[in-house]
Amino acid sequence: MKSFTAEMGRLLRHRRDNRQAPTLGARELEVMKILWRGDVLSAQDVLQAISDSSLSLSTMQSTLERLYRKELVSREKTGRYYLYRAAISRNAVITQLLGEIADQVGDGDMAPMISGFMSFIDQETSEPLSSEMRDAIQRLPSERDD
C-alpha cells in the first residue's frame, strides 16, 4: 500500500506536459476501442467489428485516415491495403483527459479532481474499495513534508 500512497502523492503534485488529449468523434472512439483490443486490423476487419452496419468501406478508410493523421493509429502497407493498430493506449488518452480536467476545472490542482473521483467511487463501487482509497489518501504526506 505504501507504493500506492507514494504514487497518489506524486499525482496530487503532478505537473502535466502541454499535450492535449485527442478530440475523438463517436465513430473514431468506437474504432479506437476496437483497436485497443490489441489486434492489427484492416479497414475491412474494423468495419466488420463496428456496430454501425450502414457504414461503407470508404467511410471506414476515411475514419482510419483521420486517426492516422491525429497520430492515434499506426499503419503498415500490406499489398493493396493498410493494417492498423492503436498507436496510443487507452490509458494515455484517459491520463491526458484527466490532466485537462484538472487544468480547466481545478486550475491545475489535482486535489479537487481526486475528491470528485472519490465521490464517484462512493456512488458507483463497493464501500471497502472506497474506504481503502480514502485511507490511502489520508496517509499521503502533505506538500510541506517534502
PDB file of C-alpha atoms in Angstrom:
ATOM      1  CA  MET A   1       0.000   0.000   0.000  1.00  0.00           C
ATOM      2  CA  LYS A   2       2.960   2.309   0.562  1.00  0.00           C
ATOM      3  CA  SER A   3       3.703   2.484  -3.178  1.00  0.00           C
ATOM      4  CA  PHE A   4       0.055   3.431  -3.822  1.00  0.00           C
ATOM      5  CA  THR A   5       0.344   6.186  -1.230  1.00  0.00           C
ATOM      6  CA  ALA A   6       3.557   7.495  -2.773  1.00  0.00           C
ATOM      7  CA  GLU A   7       2.012   7.431  -6.240  1.00  0.00           C
ATOM      8  CA  MET A   8      -1.072   9.327  -5.058  1.00  0.00           C
ATOM      9  CA  GLY A   9       1.186  11.953  -3.508  1.00  0.00           C
ATOM     10  CA  ARG A  10       3.053  12.296  -6.776  1.00  0.00           C
ATOM     11  CA  LEU A  11      -0.225  12.651  -8.670  1.00  0.00           C
ATOM     12  CA  LEU A  12      -1.526  15.348  -6.368  1.00  0.00           C
ATOM     13  CA  ARG A  13       1.572  17.433  -7.068  1.00  0.00           C
ATOM     14  CA  HIS A  14       1.750  16.404 -10.739  1.00  0.00           C
ATOM     15  CA  ARG A  15       2.644  18.961 -13.389  1.00  0.00           C
ATOM     16  CA  ARG A  16       1.491  17.796 -16.803  1.00  0.00           C
ATOM     17  CA  ASP A  17       3.101  18.288 -20.141  1.00  0.00           C
ATOM     18  CA  ASN A  18       1.147  20.515 -22.501  1.00  0.00           C
ATOM     19  CA  ARG A  19      -0.049  17.749 -24.792  1.00  0.00           C
ATOM     20  CA  GLN A  20      -3.771  17.864 -25.293  1.00  0.00           C
ATOM     21  CA  ALA A  21      -5.961  14.814 -25.356  1.00  0.00           C
ATOM     22  CA  PRO A  22      -7.152  13.937 -28.832  1.00  0.00           C
ATOM     23  CA  THR A  23     -10.590  15.071 -29.888  1.00  0.00           C
ATOM     24  CA  LEU A  24     -12.481  11.990 -31.000  1.00  0.00           C
ATOM     25  CA  GLY A  25     -15.829  11.759 -32.703  1.00  0.00           C
ATOM     26  CA  ALA A  26     -18.171   8.910 -31.796  1.00  0.00           C
ATOM     27  CA  ARG A  27     -17.091   6.765 -34.766  1.00  0.00           C
ATOM     28  CA  GLU A  28     -13.406   7.441 -34.121  1.00  0.00           C
ATOM     29  CA  LEU A  29     -13.818   6.457 -30.484  1.00  0.00           C
ATOM     30  CA  GLU A  30     -15.593   3.250 -31.461  1.00  0.00           C
ATOM     31  CA  VAL A  31     -12.759   2.407 -33.875  1.00  0.00           C
ATOM     32  CA  MET A  32     -10.164   3.118 -31.184  1.00  0.00           C
ATOM     33  CA  LYS A  33     -11.999   0.807 -28.770  1.00  0.00           C
ATOM     34  CA  ILE A  34     -11.747  -1.951 -31.373  1.00  0.00           C
ATOM     35  CA  LEU A  35      -8.037  -1.303 -31.960  1.00  0.00           C
ATOM     36  CA  TRP A  36      -7.314  -1.078 -28.212  1.00  0.00           C
ATOM     37  CA  ARG A  37      -8.107  -4.790 -28.020  1.00  0.00           C
ATOM     38  CA  GLY A  38      -4.592  -5.213 -29.419  1.00  0.00           C
ATOM     39  CA  ASP A  39      -5.343  -6.621 -32.839  1.00  0.00           C
ATOM     40  CA  VAL A  40      -3.763  -5.445 -36.079  1.00  0.00           C
ATOM     41  CA  LEU A  41      -6.688  -4.944 -38.437  1.00  0.00           C
ATOM     42  CA  SER A  42      -7.513  -3.845 -41.949  1.00  0.00           C
ATOM     43  CA  ALA A  43     -10.255  -1.296 -42.629  1.00  0.00           C
ATOM     44  CA  GLN A  44     -12.469  -4.218 -43.663  1.00  0.00           C
ATOM     45  CA  ASP A  45     -11.790  -6.008 -40.360  1.00  0.00           C
ATOM     46  CA  VAL A  46     -12.663  -2.869 -38.368  1.00  0.00           C
ATOM     47  CA  LEU A  47     -15.795  -2.380 -40.464  1.00  0.00           C
ATOM     48  CA  GLN A  48     -16.940  -5.910 -39.603  1.00  0.00           C
ATOM     49  CA  ALA A  49     -16.313  -5.326 -35.901  1.00  0.00           C
ATOM     50  CA  ILE A  50     -18.127  -1.985 -35.693  1.00  0.00           C
ATOM     51  CA  SER A  51     -21.721  -1.747 -34.511  1.00  0.00           C
ATOM     52  CA  ASP A  52     -22.965   0.512 -37.338  1.00  0.00           C
ATOM     53  CA  SER A  53     -23.675  -1.834 -40.227  1.00  0.00           C
ATOM     54  CA  SER A  54     -24.651   1.043 -42.544  1.00  0.00           C
ATOM     55  CA  LEU A  55     -21.070   2.299 -42.937  1.00  0.00           C
ATOM     56  CA  SER A  56     -19.228   1.784 -46.190  1.00  0.00           C
ATOM     57  CA  LEU A  57     -15.644   0.619 -46.535  1.00  0.00           C
ATOM     58  CA  SER A  58     -14.618   4.042 -47.888  1.00  0.00           C
ATOM     59  CA  THR A  59     -16.129   5.738 -44.804  1.00  0.00           C
ATOM     60  CA  MET A  60     -14.138   3.389 -42.570  1.00  0.00           C
ATOM     61  CA  GLN A  61     -10.973   4.062 -44.553  1.00  0.00           C
ATOM     62  CA  SER A  62     -11.552   7.822 -44.135  1.00  0.00           C
ATOM     63  CA  THR A  63     -12.059   7.389 -40.401  1.00  0.00           C
ATOM     64  CA  LEU A  64      -8.841   5.395 -40.095  1.00  0.00           C
ATOM     65  CA  GLU A  65      -7.008   8.006 -42.195  1.00  0.00           C
ATOM     66  CA  ARG A  66      -8.160  10.761 -39.794  1.00  0.00           C
ATOM     67  CA  LEU A  67      -6.974   8.700 -36.821  1.00  0.00           C
ATOM     68  CA  TYR A  68      -3.636   8.161 -38.577  1.00  0.00           C
ATOM     69  CA  ARG A  69      -3.231  11.924 -39.168  1.00  0.00           C
ATOM     70  CA  LYS A  70      -4.015  12.518 -35.478  1.00  0.00           C
ATOM     71  CA  GLU A  71      -1.214  10.017 -34.714  1.00  0.00           C
ATOM     72  CA  LEU A  72      -3.605   7.774 -32.802  1.00  0.00           C
ATOM     73  CA  VAL A  73      -3.091   4.761 -35.058  1.00  0.00           C
ATOM     74  CA  SER A  74      -0.110   3.442 -36.924  1.00  0.00           C
ATOM     75  CA  ARG A  75      -0.380   1.612 -40.197  1.00  0.00           C
ATOM     76  CA  GLU A  76       1.620  -0.694 -42.371  1.00  0.00           C
ATOM     77  CA  LYS A  77       1.038  -1.259 -46.069  1.00  0.00           C
ATOM     78  CA  THR A  78       0.329  -4.881 -46.893  1.00  0.00           C
ATOM     79  CA  GLY A  79      -0.318  -5.448 -50.579  1.00  0.00           C
ATOM     80  CA  ARG A  80      -3.129  -3.108 -51.616  1.00  0.00           C
ATOM     81  CA  TYR A  81      -4.344  -2.151 -48.141  1.00  0.00           C
ATOM     82  CA  TYR A  82      -3.133  -0.978 -44.753  1.00  0.00           C
ATOM     83  CA  LEU A  83      -3.121  -2.817 -41.452  1.00  0.00           C
ATOM     84  CA  TYR A  84      -3.851  -0.580 -38.467  1.00  0.00           C
ATOM     85  CA  ARG A  85      -3.015  -0.732 -34.780  1.00  0.00           C
ATOM     86  CA  ALA A  86      -3.526   1.684 -31.908  1.00  0.00           C
ATOM     87  CA  ALA A  87      -0.503   3.988 -31.561  1.00  0.00           C
ATOM     88  CA  ILE A  88      -1.635   5.386 -28.214  1.00  0.00           C
ATOM     89  CA  SER A  89      -3.006   3.406 -25.305  1.00  0.00           C
ATOM     90  CA  ARG A  90      -6.418   3.919 -23.796  1.00  0.00           C
ATOM     91  CA  ASN A  91      -4.634   4.721 -20.524  1.00  0.00           C
ATOM     92  CA  ALA A  92      -2.616   7.508 -22.179  1.00  0.00           C
ATOM     93  CA  VAL A  93      -5.792   9.102 -23.565  1.00  0.00           C
ATOM     94  CA  ILE A  94      -7.504   8.872 -20.166  1.00  0.00           C
ATOM     95  CA  THR A  95      -4.440  10.384 -18.481  1.00  0.00           C
ATOM     96  CA  GLN A  96      -4.433  13.313 -20.914  1.00  0.00           C
ATOM     97  CA  LEU A  97      -8.169  13.870 -20.430  1.00  0.00           C
ATOM     98  CA  LEU A  98      -7.828  13.844 -16.646  1.00  0.00           C
ATOM     99  CA  GLY A  99      -4.994  16.340 -16.865  1.00  0.00           C
ATOM    100  CA  GLU A 100      -7.143  18.636 -18.989  1.00  0.00           C
ATOM    101  CA  ILE A 101      -9.994  18.371 -16.489  1.00  0.00           C
ATOM    102  CA  ALA A 102      -7.604  19.237 -13.662  1.00  0.00           C
ATOM    103  CA  ASP A 103      -6.329  22.245 -15.628  1.00  0.00           C
ATOM    104  CA  GLN A 104      -9.749  23.503 -16.697  1.00  0.00           C
ATOM    105  CA  VAL A 105     -11.754  22.866 -13.535  1.00  0.00           C
ATOM    106  CA  GLY A 106      -9.131  22.857 -10.783  1.00  0.00           C
ATOM    107  CA  ASP A 107      -6.615  25.341 -12.225  1.00  0.00           C
ATOM    108  CA  GLY A 108      -4.087  22.510 -12.403  1.00  0.00           C
ATOM    109  CA  ASP A 109      -4.733  21.329  -8.838  1.00  0.00           C
ATOM    110  CA  MET A 110      -5.340  17.594  -8.790  1.00  0.00           C
ATOM    111  CA  ALA A 111      -6.946  17.558  -5.312  1.00  0.00           C
ATOM    112  CA  PRO A 112     -10.450  18.645  -6.470  1.00  0.00           C
ATOM    113  CA  MET A 113     -10.334  16.025  -9.215  1.00  0.00           C
ATOM    114  CA  ILE A 114      -9.302  13.323  -6.756  1.00  0.00           C
ATOM    115  CA  SER A 115     -12.132  14.445  -4.464  1.00  0.00           C
ATOM    116  CA  GLY A 116     -14.598  14.240  -7.349  1.00  0.00           C
ATOM    117  CA  PHE A 117     -13.245  10.820  -8.258  1.00  0.00           C
ATOM    118  CA  MET A 118     -13.755   9.681  -4.667  1.00  0.00           C
ATOM    119  CA  SER A 119     -17.361  10.899  -4.786  1.00  0.00           C
ATOM    120  CA  PHE A 120     -17.803   8.879  -7.964  1.00  0.00           C
ATOM    121  CA  ILE A 121     -16.258   5.823  -6.274  1.00  0.00           C
ATOM    122  CA  ASP A 122     -18.640   6.253  -3.330  1.00  0.00           C
ATOM    123  CA  GLN A 123     -21.623   6.215  -5.684  1.00  0.00           C
ATOM    124  CA  GLU A 124     -20.501   3.519  -8.093  1.00  0.00           C
ATOM    125  CA  THR A 125     -18.473   0.925  -6.180  1.00  0.00           C
ATOM    126  CA  SER A 126     -18.397  -1.099  -3.010  1.00  0.00           C
ATOM    127  CA  GLU A 127     -17.670   0.543   0.340  1.00  0.00           C
ATOM    128  CA  PRO A 128     -14.469  -1.474   1.057  1.00  0.00           C
ATOM    129  CA  LEU A 129     -12.744  -0.060  -2.038  1.00  0.00           C
ATOM    130  CA  SER A 130     -13.854   3.457  -1.201  1.00  0.00           C
ATOM    131  CA  SER A 131     -12.644   3.146   2.407  1.00  0.00           C
ATOM    132  CA  GLU A 132      -9.313   1.692   1.301  1.00  0.00           C
ATOM    133  CA  MET A 133      -8.731   4.557  -1.120  1.00  0.00           C
ATOM    134  CA  ARG A 134      -9.759   7.198   1.416  1.00  0.00           C
ATOM    135  CA  ASP A 135      -7.382   5.712   3.995  1.00  0.00           C
ATOM    136  CA  ALA A 136      -4.520   5.726   1.466  1.00  0.00           C
ATOM    137  CA  ILE A 137      -5.175   9.348   0.514  1.00  0.00           C
ATOM    138  CA  GLN A 138      -5.279  10.440   4.169  1.00  0.00           C
ATOM    139  CA  ARG A 139      -1.861   8.816   4.709  1.00  0.00           C
ATOM    140  CA  LEU A 140      -0.329  10.931   1.921  1.00  0.00           C
ATOM    141  CA  PRO A 141       2.409  13.287   3.027  1.00  0.00           C
ATOM    142  CA  SER A 142       1.436  16.908   2.619  1.00  0.00           C
ATOM    143  CA  GLU A 143       3.456  19.108   0.260  1.00  0.00           C
ATOM    144  CA  ARG A 144       5.082  20.850   3.210  1.00  0.00           C
ATOM    145  CA  ASP A 145       6.524  17.451   4.259  1.00  0.00           C
ATOM    146  CA  ASP A 146       8.525  17.201   1.010  1.00  0.00           C
TER     147      ASP A 146
END
